[in-house]
PDB file of C-alpha atoms and ligand atoms in Angstrom:
ATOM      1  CA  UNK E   1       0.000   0.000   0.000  1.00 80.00           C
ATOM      2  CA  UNK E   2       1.800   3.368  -1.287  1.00 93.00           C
ATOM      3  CA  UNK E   3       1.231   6.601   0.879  1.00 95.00           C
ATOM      4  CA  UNK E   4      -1.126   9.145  -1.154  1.00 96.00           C
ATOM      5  CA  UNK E   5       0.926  12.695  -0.457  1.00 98.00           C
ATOM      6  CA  UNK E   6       0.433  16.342  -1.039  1.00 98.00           C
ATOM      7  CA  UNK E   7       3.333  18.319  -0.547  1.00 98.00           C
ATOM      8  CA  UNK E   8       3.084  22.629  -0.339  1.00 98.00           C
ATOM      9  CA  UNK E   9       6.203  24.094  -1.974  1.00 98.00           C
ATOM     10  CA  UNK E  10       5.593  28.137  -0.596  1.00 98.00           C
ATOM     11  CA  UNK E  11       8.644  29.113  -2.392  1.00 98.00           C
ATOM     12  CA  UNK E  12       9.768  32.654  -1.225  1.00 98.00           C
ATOM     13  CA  UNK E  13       5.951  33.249  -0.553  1.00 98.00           C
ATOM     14  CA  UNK E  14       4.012  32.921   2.209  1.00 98.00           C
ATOM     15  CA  UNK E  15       3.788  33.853   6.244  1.00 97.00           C
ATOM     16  CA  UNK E  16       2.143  33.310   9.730  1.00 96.00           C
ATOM     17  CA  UNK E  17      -0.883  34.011   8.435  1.00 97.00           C
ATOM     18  CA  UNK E  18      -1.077  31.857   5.375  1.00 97.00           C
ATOM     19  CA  UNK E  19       0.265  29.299   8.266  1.00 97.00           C
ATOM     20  CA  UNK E  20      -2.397  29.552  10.038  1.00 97.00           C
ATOM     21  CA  UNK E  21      -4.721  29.357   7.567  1.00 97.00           C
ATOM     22  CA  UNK E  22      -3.428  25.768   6.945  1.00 97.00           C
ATOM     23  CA  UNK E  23      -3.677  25.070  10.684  1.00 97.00           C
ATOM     24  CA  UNK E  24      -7.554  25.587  10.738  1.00 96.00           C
ATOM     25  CA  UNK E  25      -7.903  24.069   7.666  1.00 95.00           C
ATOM     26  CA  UNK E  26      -5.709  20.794   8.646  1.00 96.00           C
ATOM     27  CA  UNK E  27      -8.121  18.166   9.240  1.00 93.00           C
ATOM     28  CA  UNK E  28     -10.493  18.664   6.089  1.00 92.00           C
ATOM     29  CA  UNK E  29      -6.521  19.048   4.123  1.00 94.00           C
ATOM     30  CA  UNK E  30      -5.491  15.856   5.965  1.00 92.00           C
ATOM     31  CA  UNK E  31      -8.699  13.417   5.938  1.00 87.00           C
ATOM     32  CA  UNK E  32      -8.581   9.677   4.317  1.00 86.00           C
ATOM     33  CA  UNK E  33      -4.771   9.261   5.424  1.00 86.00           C
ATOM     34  CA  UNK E  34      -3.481  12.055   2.902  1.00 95.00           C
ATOM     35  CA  UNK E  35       0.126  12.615   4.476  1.00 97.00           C
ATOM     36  CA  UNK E  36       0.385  16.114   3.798  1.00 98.00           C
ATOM     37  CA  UNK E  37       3.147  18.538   4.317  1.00 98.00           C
ATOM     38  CA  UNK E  38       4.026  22.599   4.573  1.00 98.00           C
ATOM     39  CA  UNK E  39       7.053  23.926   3.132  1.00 98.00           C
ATOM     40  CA  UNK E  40       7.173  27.368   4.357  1.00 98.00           C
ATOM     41  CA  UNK E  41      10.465  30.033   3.572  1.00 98.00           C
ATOM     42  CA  UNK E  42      12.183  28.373   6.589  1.00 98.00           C
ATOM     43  CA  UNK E  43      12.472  31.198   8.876  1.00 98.00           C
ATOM     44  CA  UNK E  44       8.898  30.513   9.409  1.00 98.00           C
ATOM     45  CA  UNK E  45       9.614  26.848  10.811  1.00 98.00           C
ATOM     46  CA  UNK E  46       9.820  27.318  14.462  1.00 96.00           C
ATOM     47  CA  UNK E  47       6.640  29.637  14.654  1.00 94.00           C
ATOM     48  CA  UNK E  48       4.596  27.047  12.821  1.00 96.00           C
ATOM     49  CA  UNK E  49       5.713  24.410  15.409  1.00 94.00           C
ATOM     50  CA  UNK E  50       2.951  26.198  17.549  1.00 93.00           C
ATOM     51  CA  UNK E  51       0.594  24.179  15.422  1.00 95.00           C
ATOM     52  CA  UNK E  52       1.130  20.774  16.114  1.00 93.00           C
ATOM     53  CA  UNK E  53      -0.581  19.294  14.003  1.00 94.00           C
ATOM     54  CA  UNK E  54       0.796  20.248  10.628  1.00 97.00           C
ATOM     55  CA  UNK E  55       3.640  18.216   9.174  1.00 98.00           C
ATOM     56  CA  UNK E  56       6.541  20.986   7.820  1.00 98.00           C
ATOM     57  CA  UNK E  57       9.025  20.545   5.528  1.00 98.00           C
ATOM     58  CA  UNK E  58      11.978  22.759   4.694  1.00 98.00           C
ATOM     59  CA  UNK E  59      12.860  23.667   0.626  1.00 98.00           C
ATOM     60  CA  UNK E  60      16.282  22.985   0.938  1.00 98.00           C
ATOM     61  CA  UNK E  61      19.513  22.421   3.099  1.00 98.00           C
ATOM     62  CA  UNK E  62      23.092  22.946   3.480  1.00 98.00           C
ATOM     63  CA  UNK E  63      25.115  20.035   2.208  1.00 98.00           C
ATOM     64  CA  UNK E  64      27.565  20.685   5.244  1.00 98.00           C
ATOM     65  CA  UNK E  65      26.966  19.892   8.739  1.00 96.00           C
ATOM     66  CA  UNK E  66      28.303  22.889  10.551  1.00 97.00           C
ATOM     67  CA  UNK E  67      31.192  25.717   9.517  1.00 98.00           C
ATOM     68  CA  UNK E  68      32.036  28.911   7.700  1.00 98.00           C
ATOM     69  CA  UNK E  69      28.900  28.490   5.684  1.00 98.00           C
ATOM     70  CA  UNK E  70      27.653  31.960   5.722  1.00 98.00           C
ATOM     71  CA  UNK E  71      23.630  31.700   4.999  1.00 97.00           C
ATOM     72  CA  UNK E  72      23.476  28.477   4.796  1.00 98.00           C
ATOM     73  CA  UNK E  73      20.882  25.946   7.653  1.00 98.00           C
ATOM     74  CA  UNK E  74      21.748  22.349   8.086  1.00 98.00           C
ATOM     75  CA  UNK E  75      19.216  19.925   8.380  1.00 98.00           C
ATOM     76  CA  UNK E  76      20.018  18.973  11.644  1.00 98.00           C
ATOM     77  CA  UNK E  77      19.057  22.983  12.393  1.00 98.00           C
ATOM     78  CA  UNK E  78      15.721  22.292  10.220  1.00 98.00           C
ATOM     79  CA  UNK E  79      14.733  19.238  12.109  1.00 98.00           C
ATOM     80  CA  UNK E  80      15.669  21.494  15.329  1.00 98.00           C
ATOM     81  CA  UNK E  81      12.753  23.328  14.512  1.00 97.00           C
ATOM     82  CA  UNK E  82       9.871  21.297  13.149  1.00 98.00           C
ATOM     83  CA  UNK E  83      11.024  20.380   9.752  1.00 98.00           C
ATOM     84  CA  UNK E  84      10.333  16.489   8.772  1.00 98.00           C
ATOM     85  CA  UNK E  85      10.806  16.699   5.346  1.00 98.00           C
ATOM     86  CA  UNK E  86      13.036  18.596   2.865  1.00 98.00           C
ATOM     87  CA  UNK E  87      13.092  19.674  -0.819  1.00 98.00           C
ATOM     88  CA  UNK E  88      15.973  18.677  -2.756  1.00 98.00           C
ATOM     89  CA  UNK E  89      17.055  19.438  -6.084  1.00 98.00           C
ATOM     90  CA  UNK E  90      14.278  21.645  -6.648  1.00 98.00           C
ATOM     91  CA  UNK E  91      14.711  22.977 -10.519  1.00 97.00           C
ATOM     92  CA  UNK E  92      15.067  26.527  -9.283  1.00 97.00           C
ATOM     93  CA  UNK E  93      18.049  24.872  -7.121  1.00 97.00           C
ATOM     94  CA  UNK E  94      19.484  23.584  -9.884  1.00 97.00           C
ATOM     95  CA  UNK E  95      18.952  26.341 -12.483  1.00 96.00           C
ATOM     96  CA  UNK E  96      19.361  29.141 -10.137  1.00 95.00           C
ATOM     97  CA  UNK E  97      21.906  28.302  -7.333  1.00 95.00           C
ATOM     98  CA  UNK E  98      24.249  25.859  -8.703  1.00 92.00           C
ATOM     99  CA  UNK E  99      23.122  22.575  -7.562  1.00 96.00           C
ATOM    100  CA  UNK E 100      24.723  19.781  -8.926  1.00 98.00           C
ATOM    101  CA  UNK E 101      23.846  16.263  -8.845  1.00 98.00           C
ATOM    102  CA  UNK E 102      26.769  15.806  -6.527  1.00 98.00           C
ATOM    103  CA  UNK E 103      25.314  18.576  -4.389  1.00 98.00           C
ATOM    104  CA  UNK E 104      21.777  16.805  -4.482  1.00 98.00           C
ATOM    105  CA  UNK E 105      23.847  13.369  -3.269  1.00 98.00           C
ATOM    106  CA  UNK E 106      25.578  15.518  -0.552  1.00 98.00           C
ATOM    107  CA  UNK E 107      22.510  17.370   0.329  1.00 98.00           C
ATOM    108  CA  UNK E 108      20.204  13.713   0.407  1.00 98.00           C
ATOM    109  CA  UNK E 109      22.403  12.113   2.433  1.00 98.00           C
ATOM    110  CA  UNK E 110      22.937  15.400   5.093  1.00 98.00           C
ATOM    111  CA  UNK E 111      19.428  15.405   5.676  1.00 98.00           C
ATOM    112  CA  UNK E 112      19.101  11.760   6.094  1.00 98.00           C
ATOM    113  CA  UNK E 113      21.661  11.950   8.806  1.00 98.00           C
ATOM    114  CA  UNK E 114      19.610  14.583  10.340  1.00 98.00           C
ATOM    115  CA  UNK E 115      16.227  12.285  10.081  1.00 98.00           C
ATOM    116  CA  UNK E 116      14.957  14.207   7.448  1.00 98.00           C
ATOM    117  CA  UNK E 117      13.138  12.853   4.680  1.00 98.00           C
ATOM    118  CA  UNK E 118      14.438  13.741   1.008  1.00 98.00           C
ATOM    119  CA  UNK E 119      11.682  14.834  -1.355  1.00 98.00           C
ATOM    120  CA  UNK E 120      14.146  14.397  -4.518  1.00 98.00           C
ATOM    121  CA  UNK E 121      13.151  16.511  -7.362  1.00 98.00           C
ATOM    122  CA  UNK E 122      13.817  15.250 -11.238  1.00 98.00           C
ATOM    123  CA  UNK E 123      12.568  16.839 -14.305  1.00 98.00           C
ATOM    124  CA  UNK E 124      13.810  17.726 -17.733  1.00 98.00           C
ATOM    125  CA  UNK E 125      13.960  20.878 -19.538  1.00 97.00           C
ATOM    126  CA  UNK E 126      11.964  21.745 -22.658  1.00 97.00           C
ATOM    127  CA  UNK E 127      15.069  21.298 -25.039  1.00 98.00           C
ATOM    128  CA  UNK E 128      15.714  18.235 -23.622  1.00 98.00           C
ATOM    129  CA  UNK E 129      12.521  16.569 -24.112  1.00 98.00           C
ATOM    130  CA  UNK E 130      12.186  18.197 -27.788  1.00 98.00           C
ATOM    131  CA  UNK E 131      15.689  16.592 -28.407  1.00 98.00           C
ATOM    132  CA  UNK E 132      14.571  13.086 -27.070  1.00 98.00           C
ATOM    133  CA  UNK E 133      16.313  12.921 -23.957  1.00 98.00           C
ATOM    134  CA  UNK E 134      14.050  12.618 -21.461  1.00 98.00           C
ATOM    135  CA  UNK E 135      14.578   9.201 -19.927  1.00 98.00           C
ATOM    136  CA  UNK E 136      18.188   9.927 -19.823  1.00 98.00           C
ATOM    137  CA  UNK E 137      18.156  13.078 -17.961  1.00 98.00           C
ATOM    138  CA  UNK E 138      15.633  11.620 -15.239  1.00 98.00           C
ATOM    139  CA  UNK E 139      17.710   8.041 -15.209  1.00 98.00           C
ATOM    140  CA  UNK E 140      21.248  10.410 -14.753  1.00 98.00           C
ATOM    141  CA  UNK E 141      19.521  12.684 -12.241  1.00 98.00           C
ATOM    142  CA  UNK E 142      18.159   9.391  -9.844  1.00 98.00           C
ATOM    143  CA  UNK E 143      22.017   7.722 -10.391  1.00 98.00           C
ATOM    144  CA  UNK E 144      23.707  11.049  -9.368  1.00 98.00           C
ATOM    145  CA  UNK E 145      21.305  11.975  -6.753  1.00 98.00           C
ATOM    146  CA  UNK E 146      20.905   8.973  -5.088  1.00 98.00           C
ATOM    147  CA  UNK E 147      24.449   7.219  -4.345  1.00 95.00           C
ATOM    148  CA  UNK E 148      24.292   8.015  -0.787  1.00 90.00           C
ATOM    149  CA  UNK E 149      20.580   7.577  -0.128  1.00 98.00           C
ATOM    150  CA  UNK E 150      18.911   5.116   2.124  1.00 98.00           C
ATOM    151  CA  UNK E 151      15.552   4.284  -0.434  1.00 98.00           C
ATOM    152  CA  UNK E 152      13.299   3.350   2.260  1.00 98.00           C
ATOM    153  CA  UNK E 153      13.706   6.981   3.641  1.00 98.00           C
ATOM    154  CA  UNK E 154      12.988   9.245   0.639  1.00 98.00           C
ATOM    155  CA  UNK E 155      10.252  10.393  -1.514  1.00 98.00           C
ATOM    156  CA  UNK E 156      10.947  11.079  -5.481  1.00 98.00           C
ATOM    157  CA  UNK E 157       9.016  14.028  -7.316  1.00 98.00           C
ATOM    158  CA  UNK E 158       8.888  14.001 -11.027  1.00 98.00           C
ATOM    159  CA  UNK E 159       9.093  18.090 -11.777  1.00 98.00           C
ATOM    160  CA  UNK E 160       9.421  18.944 -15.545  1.00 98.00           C
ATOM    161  CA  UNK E 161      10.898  22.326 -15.579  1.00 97.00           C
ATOM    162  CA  UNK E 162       9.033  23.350 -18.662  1.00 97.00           C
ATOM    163  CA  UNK E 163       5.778  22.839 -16.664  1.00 97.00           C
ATOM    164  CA  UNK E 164       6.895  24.557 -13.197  1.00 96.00           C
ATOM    165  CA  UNK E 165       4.909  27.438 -12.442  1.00 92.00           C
ATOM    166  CA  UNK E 166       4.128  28.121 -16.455  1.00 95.00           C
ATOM    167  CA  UNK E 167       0.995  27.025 -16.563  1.00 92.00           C
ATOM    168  CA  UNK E 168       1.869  23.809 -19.219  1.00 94.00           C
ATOM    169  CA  UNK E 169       1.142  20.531 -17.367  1.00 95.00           C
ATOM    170  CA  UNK E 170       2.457  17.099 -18.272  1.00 96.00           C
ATOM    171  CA  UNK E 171      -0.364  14.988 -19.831  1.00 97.00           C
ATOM    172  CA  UNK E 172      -1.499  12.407 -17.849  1.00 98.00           C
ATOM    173  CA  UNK E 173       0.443  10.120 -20.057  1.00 98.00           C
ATOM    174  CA  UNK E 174       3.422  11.944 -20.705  1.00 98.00           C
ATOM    175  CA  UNK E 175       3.883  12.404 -16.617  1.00 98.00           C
ATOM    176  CA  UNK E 176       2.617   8.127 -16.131  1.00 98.00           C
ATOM    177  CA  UNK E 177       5.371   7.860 -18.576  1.00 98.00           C
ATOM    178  CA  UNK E 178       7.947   8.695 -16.651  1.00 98.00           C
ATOM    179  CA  UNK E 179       6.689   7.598 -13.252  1.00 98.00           C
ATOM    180  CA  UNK E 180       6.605   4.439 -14.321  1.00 98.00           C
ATOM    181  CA  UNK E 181      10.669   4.957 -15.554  1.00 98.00           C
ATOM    182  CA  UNK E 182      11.506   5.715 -12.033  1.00 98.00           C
ATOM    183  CA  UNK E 183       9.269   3.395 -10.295  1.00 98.00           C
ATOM    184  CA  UNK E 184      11.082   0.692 -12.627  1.00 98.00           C
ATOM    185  CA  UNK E 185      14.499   2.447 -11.748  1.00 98.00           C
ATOM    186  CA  UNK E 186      13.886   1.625  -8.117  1.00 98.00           C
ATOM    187  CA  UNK E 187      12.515  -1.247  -8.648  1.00 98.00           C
ATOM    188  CA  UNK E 188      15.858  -2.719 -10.372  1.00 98.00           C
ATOM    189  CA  UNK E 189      17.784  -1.695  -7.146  1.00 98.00           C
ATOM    190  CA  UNK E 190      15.727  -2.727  -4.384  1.00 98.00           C
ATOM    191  CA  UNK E 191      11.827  -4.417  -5.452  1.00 98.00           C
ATOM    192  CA  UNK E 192      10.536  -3.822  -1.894  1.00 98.00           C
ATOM    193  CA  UNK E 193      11.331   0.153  -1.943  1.00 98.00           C
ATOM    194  CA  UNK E 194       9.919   0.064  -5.455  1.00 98.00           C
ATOM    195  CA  UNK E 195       6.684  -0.872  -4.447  1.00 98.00           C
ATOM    196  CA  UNK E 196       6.096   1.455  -1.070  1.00 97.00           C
ATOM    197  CA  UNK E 197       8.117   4.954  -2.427  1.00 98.00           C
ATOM    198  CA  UNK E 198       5.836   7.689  -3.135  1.00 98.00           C
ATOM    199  CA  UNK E 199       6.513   9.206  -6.392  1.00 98.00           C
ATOM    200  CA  UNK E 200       4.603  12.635  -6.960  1.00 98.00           C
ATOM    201  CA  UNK E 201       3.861  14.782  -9.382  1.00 98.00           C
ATOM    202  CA  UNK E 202       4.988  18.844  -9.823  1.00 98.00           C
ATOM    203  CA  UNK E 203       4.222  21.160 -12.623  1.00 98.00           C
ATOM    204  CA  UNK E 204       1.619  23.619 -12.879  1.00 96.00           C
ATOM    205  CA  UNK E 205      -1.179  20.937 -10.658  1.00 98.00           C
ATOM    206  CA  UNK E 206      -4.324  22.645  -9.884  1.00 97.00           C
ATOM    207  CA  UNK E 207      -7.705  21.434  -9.042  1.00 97.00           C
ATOM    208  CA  UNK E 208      -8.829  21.389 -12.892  1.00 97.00           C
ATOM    209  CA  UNK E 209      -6.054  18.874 -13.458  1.00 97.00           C
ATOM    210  CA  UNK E 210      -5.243  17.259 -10.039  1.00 98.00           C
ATOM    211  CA  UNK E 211      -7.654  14.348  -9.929  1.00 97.00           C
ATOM    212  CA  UNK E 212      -6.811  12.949 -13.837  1.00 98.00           C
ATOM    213  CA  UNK E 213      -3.182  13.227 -12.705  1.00 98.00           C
ATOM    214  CA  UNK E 214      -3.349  11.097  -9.583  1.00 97.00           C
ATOM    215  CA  UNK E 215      -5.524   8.437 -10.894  1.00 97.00           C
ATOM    216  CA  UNK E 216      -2.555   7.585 -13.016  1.00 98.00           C
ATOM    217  CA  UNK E 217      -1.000   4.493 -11.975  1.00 97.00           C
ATOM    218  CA  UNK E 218       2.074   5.654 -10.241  1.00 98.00           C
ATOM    219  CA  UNK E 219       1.734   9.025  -9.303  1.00 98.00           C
ATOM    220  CA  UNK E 220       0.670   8.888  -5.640  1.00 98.00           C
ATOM    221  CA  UNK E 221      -0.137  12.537  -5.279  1.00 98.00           C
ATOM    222  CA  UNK E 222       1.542  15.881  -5.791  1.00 98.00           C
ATOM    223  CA  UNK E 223       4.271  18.690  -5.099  1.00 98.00           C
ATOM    224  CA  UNK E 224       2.530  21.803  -5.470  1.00 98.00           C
ATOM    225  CA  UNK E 225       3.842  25.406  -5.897  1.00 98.00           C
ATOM    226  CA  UNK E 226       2.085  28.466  -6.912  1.00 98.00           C
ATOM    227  CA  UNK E 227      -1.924  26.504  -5.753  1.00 98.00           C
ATOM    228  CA  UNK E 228      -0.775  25.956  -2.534  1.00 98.00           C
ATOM    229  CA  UNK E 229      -0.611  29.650  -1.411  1.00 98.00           C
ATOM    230  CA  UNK E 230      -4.330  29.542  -1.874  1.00 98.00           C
ATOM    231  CA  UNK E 231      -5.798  27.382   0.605  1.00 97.00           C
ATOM    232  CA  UNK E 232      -9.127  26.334  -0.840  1.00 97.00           C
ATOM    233  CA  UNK E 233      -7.087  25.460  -3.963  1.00 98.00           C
ATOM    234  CA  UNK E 234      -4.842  23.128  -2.323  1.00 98.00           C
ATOM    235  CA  UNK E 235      -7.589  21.733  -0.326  1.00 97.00           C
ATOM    236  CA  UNK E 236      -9.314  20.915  -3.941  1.00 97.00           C
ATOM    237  CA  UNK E 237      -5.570  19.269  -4.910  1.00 97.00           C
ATOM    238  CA  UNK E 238      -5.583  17.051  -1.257  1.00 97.00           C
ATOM    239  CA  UNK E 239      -9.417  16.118  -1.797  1.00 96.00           C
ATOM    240  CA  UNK E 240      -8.273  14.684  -5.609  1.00 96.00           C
ATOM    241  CA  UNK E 241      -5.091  12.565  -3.896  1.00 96.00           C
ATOM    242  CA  UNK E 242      -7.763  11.480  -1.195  1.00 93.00           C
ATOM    243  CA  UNK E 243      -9.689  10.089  -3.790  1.00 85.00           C
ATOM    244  CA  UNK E 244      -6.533   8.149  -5.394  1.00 81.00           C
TER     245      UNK E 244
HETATM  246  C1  LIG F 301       7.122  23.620  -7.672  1.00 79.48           C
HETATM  247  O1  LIG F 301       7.665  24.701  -7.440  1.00 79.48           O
HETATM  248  O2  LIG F 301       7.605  22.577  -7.188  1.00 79.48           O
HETATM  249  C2  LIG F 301       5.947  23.594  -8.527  1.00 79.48           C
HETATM  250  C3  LIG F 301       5.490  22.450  -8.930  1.00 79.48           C
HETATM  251  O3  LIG F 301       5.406  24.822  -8.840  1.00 79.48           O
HETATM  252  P1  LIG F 301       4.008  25.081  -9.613  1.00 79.48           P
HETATM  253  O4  LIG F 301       2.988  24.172  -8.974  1.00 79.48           O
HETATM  254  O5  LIG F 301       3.727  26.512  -9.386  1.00 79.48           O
HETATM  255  O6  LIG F 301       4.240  24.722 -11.038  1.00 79.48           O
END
């Protein structure tokens, strides 16, 4: 039985209030085993601690443990204050600040140290899919990123970058496609894993296009960005994974 999961990516959006918001909300956001999680700008962490009952996630961490780091938070600092989950390898990351699939590997296996879980995030670019090399990307990016990780502790999103925060979604096919590539990919290293790991969707998910997504055979729910600063949005995105 795989774990149905929404996952809120605020970005560098977001606040107490907006937390708070998802506090009252929590139980309708939650119902039918959903495992749902907040990933607030991280400076918000500790304050929503107050509300116990949501499940927080971080959008990154430092690769390094402690040191001259200047800006940076480790995830044993993140886990210090609430944070159960963290985002790795977002495409922003990657594009934006440098981060490698060595970095990824470092950063996956820092945070499980820490007793974080990894949300790994994959996804190709729209010249690489229009030049065919879609599998290879996500196959390289899973090798890279993982060569450190402990599987049974980790959850995989499946991000094209084309479709992050544009608007464009993956079919239903095109993102079953390559859920089904990584399921397979973690299926060859360990059958078990393969069979439990929730693999989620990213890209442009709103409530028009949540449900048709998650009914797809190996998508197990979602990791949304720009719906999830709108509550009653992202309560319409966890009602469609409830329904998986
Ligand atoms: C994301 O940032 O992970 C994401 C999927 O964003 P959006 O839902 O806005 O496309």
């Amino acid at each position: 039985m795989r774990q149905n999961m929404v996952i809120a990516n605020w970005k560098l959006n977001g606040g107490t209030e907006l937390i708070a918001e998802f506090a009252n909300q929590w139980d309708s956001l939650t119902a039918n085993n959903v495992q749902v999680v907040v990933c607030p700008p991280a400076v918000y962490l500790a304050a929503a601690q107050a509300h116990p009952s949501l499940v927080l996630g971080a959008q990154s961490c430092s690769a390094y443990q402690e040191g001259a780091y200047t800006g940076e938070l480790s995830a044993a600092m993140l886990h210090e204050v609430g944070a159960r989950y963290v985002l790795v390898g977002h495409s922003e990351r990657r594009a934006m600040f440098g981060e490698t699939d060595e970095v990824v590997a470092n950063k996956i296996a820092a945070a499980q140290q820490a007793n974080l879980v990894p949300v790994l995030c994959v996804g190709e670019t729209a010249e690489q899919r229009s030049a065919g090399f879609t599998a290879k990307i996500i196959l390289q990016q899973l090798e890279q990123g993982l060569l450190q990780a402990d599987l049974t502790r980790l959850v995989i999103a499946y991000e094209p970058v084309w479709a992050i925060g544009t608007g464009e979604t993956a079919s239903p096919a095109q993102a079953q496609e390559i859920h089904a590539l990584i399921r397979n990919w973690v299926a060859q290293q360990d059958k078990g894993v393969a069979a439990k790991i929730p693999l989620l969707y990213g890209g442009s998910v709103k409530p028009e296009n949540a449900a048709e997504l998650f009914q797809q055979q190996d998508i197990d729910g979602g990791l949304i960005g720009g719906a999830s600063l709108d509550v009653e949005q992202f309560k319409a995105i966890c009602t469609a994974a409830q329904e998986i």
